[in-house]
Amino acid sequence: YTTLFRSCYMNESGGPTKALADFYKIKGDHIIIAHDELDIPFQAIRVKFGGGDNGHNGLKSITSALGKADYFRLRLGIGRPPGQQDPADFVLKPFSSAEKKSIDEFLITGGQAVESLVQFGLEKTQQNFNS
C-alpha cells in the first residue's frame, strides 16, 4: 500500500488513506495526518483532533474519503506567503537557504510529536509541542 502514496499528490491523498485504513481496519481516532499549515509560523507545530480543512485540499480529500474529520492532525507551520503571492505557489516553492538549515530539526521535532501523541495522548502532546 505504500505505493499508493508514491503515486498521488497530497491533494488526492484521501483515496490511499481510506484504502490503508480499510485494509488495516483503523478508525479515524488512530489516524495521524501530518501536513503543512499556512496559518502558523514556519517551524511551529500544532497537534489537534478533528476540525475543518481550512482550505487545505489534502485534508478535504482525506475527510471526504473517510466520511468524517475525526482524525489527528500534526500541523507543521510554513507561514503565510509574503505580499500578494498566491498561496498555491508559496506551498510549492523550494525552501529558502535559511529554512533549509532548520528543516531537519523541524521534522525531527514533528516525529517526536507523533511519538508523544501515540504514547501519551493529545493533551500531554499539546502541552509539550503546541508552540
PDB file of C-alpha atoms in Angstrom:
ATOM      1  CA  TYR A   1       0.000   0.000   0.000  1.00  0.00           C
ATOM      2  CA  THR A   2       2.902   2.419   0.352  1.00  0.00           C
ATOM      3  CA  THR A   3       2.982   2.650  -3.437  1.00  0.00           C
ATOM      4  CA  LEU A   4      -0.459   4.273  -3.252  1.00  0.00           C
ATOM      5  CA  PHE A   5       1.076   7.329  -1.643  1.00  0.00           C
ATOM      6  CA  ARG A   6       4.033   7.482  -4.008  1.00  0.00           C
ATOM      7  CA  SER A   7       1.664   7.748  -6.934  1.00  0.00           C
ATOM      8  CA  CYS A   8      -0.544  10.571  -5.717  1.00  0.00           C
ATOM      9  CA  TYR A   9      -0.330  14.180  -4.655  1.00  0.00           C
ATOM     10  CA  MET A  10      -1.246  15.394  -1.163  1.00  0.00           C
ATOM     11  CA  ASN A  11      -4.354  16.985  -2.682  1.00  0.00           C
ATOM     12  CA  GLU A  12      -5.526  13.500  -3.718  1.00  0.00           C
ATOM     13  CA  SER A  13      -4.433  11.529  -0.648  1.00  0.00           C
ATOM     14  CA  GLY A  14      -7.920  10.661   0.573  1.00  0.00           C
ATOM     15  CA  GLY A  15      -8.219   7.513  -1.529  1.00  0.00           C
ATOM     16  CA  PRO A  16      -4.931   5.975  -0.381  1.00  0.00           C
ATOM     17  CA  THR A  17      -5.619   6.991   3.240  1.00  0.00           C
ATOM     18  CA  LYS A  18      -9.025   5.308   3.116  1.00  0.00           C
ATOM     19  CA  ALA A  19      -7.557   2.202   1.440  1.00  0.00           C
ATOM     20  CA  LEU A  20      -4.950   1.849   4.195  1.00  0.00           C
ATOM     21  CA  ALA A  21      -7.479   2.487   6.944  1.00  0.00           C
ATOM     22  CA  ASP A  22      -9.831  -0.118   5.489  1.00  0.00           C
ATOM     23  CA  PHE A  23      -7.083  -2.688   4.893  1.00  0.00           C
ATOM     24  CA  TYR A  24      -5.738  -2.411   8.445  1.00  0.00           C
ATOM     25  CA  LYS A  25      -9.199  -1.767   9.980  1.00  0.00           C
ATOM     26  CA  ILE A  26      -8.052   1.524  11.525  1.00  0.00           C
ATOM     27  CA  LYS A  27     -10.582   4.010  12.853  1.00  0.00           C
ATOM     28  CA  GLY A  28     -10.133   7.756  12.476  1.00  0.00           C
ATOM     29  CA  ASP A  29      -9.111   8.201  16.086  1.00  0.00           C
ATOM     30  CA  HIS A  30      -5.996   6.157  15.268  1.00  0.00           C
ATOM     31  CA  ILE A  31      -5.041   8.107  12.127  1.00  0.00           C
ATOM     32  CA  ILE A  32      -2.463  10.907  12.256  1.00  0.00           C
ATOM     33  CA  ILE A  33      -2.132  13.179   9.241  1.00  0.00           C
ATOM     34  CA  ALA A  34       0.970  15.390   9.078  1.00  0.00           C
ATOM     35  CA  HIS A  35       0.504  18.397   6.826  1.00  0.00           C
ATOM     36  CA  ASP A  36       1.800  21.847   6.015  1.00  0.00           C
ATOM     37  CA  GLU A  37      -0.057  24.723   7.631  1.00  0.00           C
ATOM     38  CA  LEU A  38      -0.070  28.264   6.265  1.00  0.00           C
ATOM     39  CA  ASP A  39      -1.750  29.796   9.299  1.00  0.00           C
ATOM     40  CA  ILE A  40       1.065  29.144  11.757  1.00  0.00           C
ATOM     41  CA  PRO A  41       4.647  30.402  11.556  1.00  0.00           C
ATOM     42  CA  PHE A  42       7.437  28.400   9.961  1.00  0.00           C
ATOM     43  CA  GLN A  43       8.660  25.684  12.352  1.00  0.00           C
ATOM     44  CA  ALA A  44       5.672  25.973  14.685  1.00  0.00           C
ATOM     45  CA  ILE A  45       3.832  22.744  15.455  1.00  0.00           C
ATOM     46  CA  ARG A  46       0.230  22.289  16.493  1.00  0.00           C
ATOM     47  CA  VAL A  47      -1.422  18.972  17.227  1.00  0.00           C
ATOM     48  CA  LYS A  48      -5.193  18.638  17.286  1.00  0.00           C
ATOM     49  CA  PHE A  49      -8.036  16.221  16.737  1.00  0.00           C
ATOM     50  CA  GLY A  50     -10.737  16.866  14.165  1.00  0.00           C
ATOM     51  CA  GLY A  51     -11.755  20.222  12.829  1.00  0.00           C
ATOM     52  CA  GLY A  52     -12.203  21.805   9.455  1.00  0.00           C
ATOM     53  CA  ASP A  53      -9.890  21.676   6.483  1.00  0.00           C
ATOM     54  CA  ASN A  54      -9.170  25.441   6.453  1.00  0.00           C
ATOM     55  CA  GLY A  55      -8.931  25.331   2.660  1.00  0.00           C
ATOM     56  CA  HIS A  56      -6.279  22.580   2.664  1.00  0.00           C
ATOM     57  CA  ASN A  57      -7.094  20.382  -0.322  1.00  0.00           C
ATOM     58  CA  GLY A  58      -5.310  17.343   1.100  1.00  0.00           C
ATOM     59  CA  LEU A  59      -7.410  17.477   4.253  1.00  0.00           C
ATOM     60  CA  LYS A  60     -10.546  17.969   2.118  1.00  0.00           C
ATOM     61  CA  SER A  61      -9.656  14.826   0.179  1.00  0.00           C
ATOM     62  CA  ILE A  62      -8.981  12.787   3.323  1.00  0.00           C
ATOM     63  CA  THR A  63     -12.135  13.988   5.091  1.00  0.00           C
ATOM     64  CA  SER A  64     -14.219  13.266   2.007  1.00  0.00           C
ATOM     65  CA  ALA A  65     -12.785   9.770   1.607  1.00  0.00           C
ATOM     66  CA  LEU A  66     -13.130   8.881   5.295  1.00  0.00           C
ATOM     67  CA  GLY A  67     -16.577  10.463   5.526  1.00  0.00           C
ATOM     68  CA  LYS A  68     -15.630  12.474   8.601  1.00  0.00           C
ATOM     69  CA  ALA A  69     -12.910  14.732  10.004  1.00  0.00           C
ATOM     70  CA  ASP A  70     -12.306  12.665  13.134  1.00  0.00           C
ATOM     71  CA  TYR A  71      -8.561  12.110  12.836  1.00  0.00           C
ATOM     72  CA  PHE A  72      -5.467  13.652  14.392  1.00  0.00           C
ATOM     73  CA  ARG A  73      -3.567  16.397  12.617  1.00  0.00           C
ATOM     74  CA  LEU A  74       0.081  17.250  13.026  1.00  0.00           C
ATOM     75  CA  ARG A  75       0.107  20.790  11.664  1.00  0.00           C
ATOM     76  CA  LEU A  76       3.601  21.800  10.528  1.00  0.00           C
ATOM     77  CA  GLY A  77       3.856  25.559  10.162  1.00  0.00           C
ATOM     78  CA  ILE A  78       5.156  27.007   6.923  1.00  0.00           C
ATOM     79  CA  GLY A  79       3.902  30.557   7.476  1.00  0.00           C
ATOM     80  CA  ARG A  80       1.949  32.834   5.159  1.00  0.00           C
ATOM     81  CA  PRO A  81       3.156  33.874   1.720  1.00  0.00           C
ATOM     82  CA  PRO A  82       4.733  37.307   1.578  1.00  0.00           C
ATOM     83  CA  GLY A  83       2.814  40.150  -0.009  1.00  0.00           C
ATOM     84  CA  GLN A  84       0.264  39.110  -2.603  1.00  0.00           C
ATOM     85  CA  GLN A  85       1.901  35.790  -3.523  1.00  0.00           C
ATOM     86  CA  ASP A  86      -0.586  33.055  -4.365  1.00  0.00           C
ATOM     87  CA  PRO A  87      -0.683  30.515  -1.505  1.00  0.00           C
ATOM     88  CA  ALA A  88      -0.638  27.639  -4.033  1.00  0.00           C
ATOM     89  CA  ASP A  89       2.635  28.946  -5.482  1.00  0.00           C
ATOM     90  CA  PHE A  90       4.019  29.528  -1.992  1.00  0.00           C
ATOM     91  CA  VAL A  91       3.491  25.971  -0.759  1.00  0.00           C
ATOM     92  CA  LEU A  92       5.137  24.531  -3.884  1.00  0.00           C
ATOM     93  CA  LYS A  93       8.240  26.715  -3.869  1.00  0.00           C
ATOM     94  CA  PRO A  94      11.546  25.334  -2.572  1.00  0.00           C
ATOM     95  CA  PHE A  95      12.575  26.248   0.956  1.00  0.00           C
ATOM     96  CA  SER A  96      14.912  29.219   1.312  1.00  0.00           C
ATOM     97  CA  SER A  97      18.534  28.569   2.298  1.00  0.00           C
ATOM     98  CA  ALA A  98      17.755  29.774   5.845  1.00  0.00           C
ATOM     99  CA  GLU A  99      14.759  27.422   6.058  1.00  0.00           C
ATOM    100  CA  LYS A 100      16.800  24.509   4.707  1.00  0.00           C
ATOM    101  CA  LYS A 101      19.231  24.874   7.617  1.00  0.00           C
ATOM    102  CA  SER A 102      16.458  24.216  10.139  1.00  0.00           C
ATOM    103  CA  ILE A 103      14.210  21.789   8.273  1.00  0.00           C
ATOM    104  CA  ASP A 104      15.885  18.614   9.619  1.00  0.00           C
ATOM    105  CA  GLU A 105      15.388  19.711  13.232  1.00  0.00           C
ATOM    106  CA  PHE A 106      11.808  20.753  12.452  1.00  0.00           C
ATOM    107  CA  LEU A 107      10.969  17.336  11.001  1.00  0.00           C
ATOM    108  CA  ILE A 108      12.648  15.517  13.887  1.00  0.00           C
ATOM    109  CA  THR A 109      10.528  17.532  16.311  1.00  0.00           C
ATOM    110  CA  GLY A 110       7.441  16.655  14.263  1.00  0.00           C
ATOM    111  CA  GLY A 111       8.348  12.974  14.539  1.00  0.00           C
ATOM    112  CA  GLN A 112       8.748  13.353  18.280  1.00  0.00           C
ATOM    113  CA  ALA A 113       5.287  14.923  18.439  1.00  0.00           C
ATOM    114  CA  VAL A 114       3.825  11.888  16.653  1.00  0.00           C
ATOM    115  CA  GLU A 115       5.584   9.542  19.089  1.00  0.00           C
ATOM    116  CA  SER A 116       4.262  11.598  22.009  1.00  0.00           C
ATOM    117  CA  LEU A 117       0.732  11.512  20.627  1.00  0.00           C
ATOM    118  CA  VAL A 118       0.844   7.722  20.390  1.00  0.00           C
ATOM    119  CA  GLN A 119       2.459   7.243  23.810  1.00  0.00           C
ATOM    120  CA  PHE A 120       0.902   9.976  25.930  1.00  0.00           C
ATOM    121  CA  GLY A 121      -2.224  11.200  24.131  1.00  0.00           C
ATOM    122  CA  LEU A 122      -3.421  14.516  22.824  1.00  0.00           C
ATOM    123  CA  GLU A 123      -3.455  16.715  25.933  1.00  0.00           C
ATOM    124  CA  LYS A 124       0.117  15.954  27.007  1.00  0.00           C
ATOM    125  CA  THR A 125       1.355  16.267  23.422  1.00  0.00           C
ATOM    126  CA  GLN A 126      -0.339  19.626  23.014  1.00  0.00           C
ATOM    127  CA  GLN A 127       1.234  20.835  26.262  1.00  0.00           C
ATOM    128  CA  ASN A 128       4.695  19.792  25.106  1.00  0.00           C
ATOM    129  CA  PHE A 129       4.622  20.622  21.401  1.00  0.00           C
ATOM    130  CA  ASN A 130       1.984  23.223  20.535  1.00  0.00           C
ATOM    131  CA  SER A 131       4.051  26.367  20.137  1.00  0.00           C
TER     132      SER A 131
END
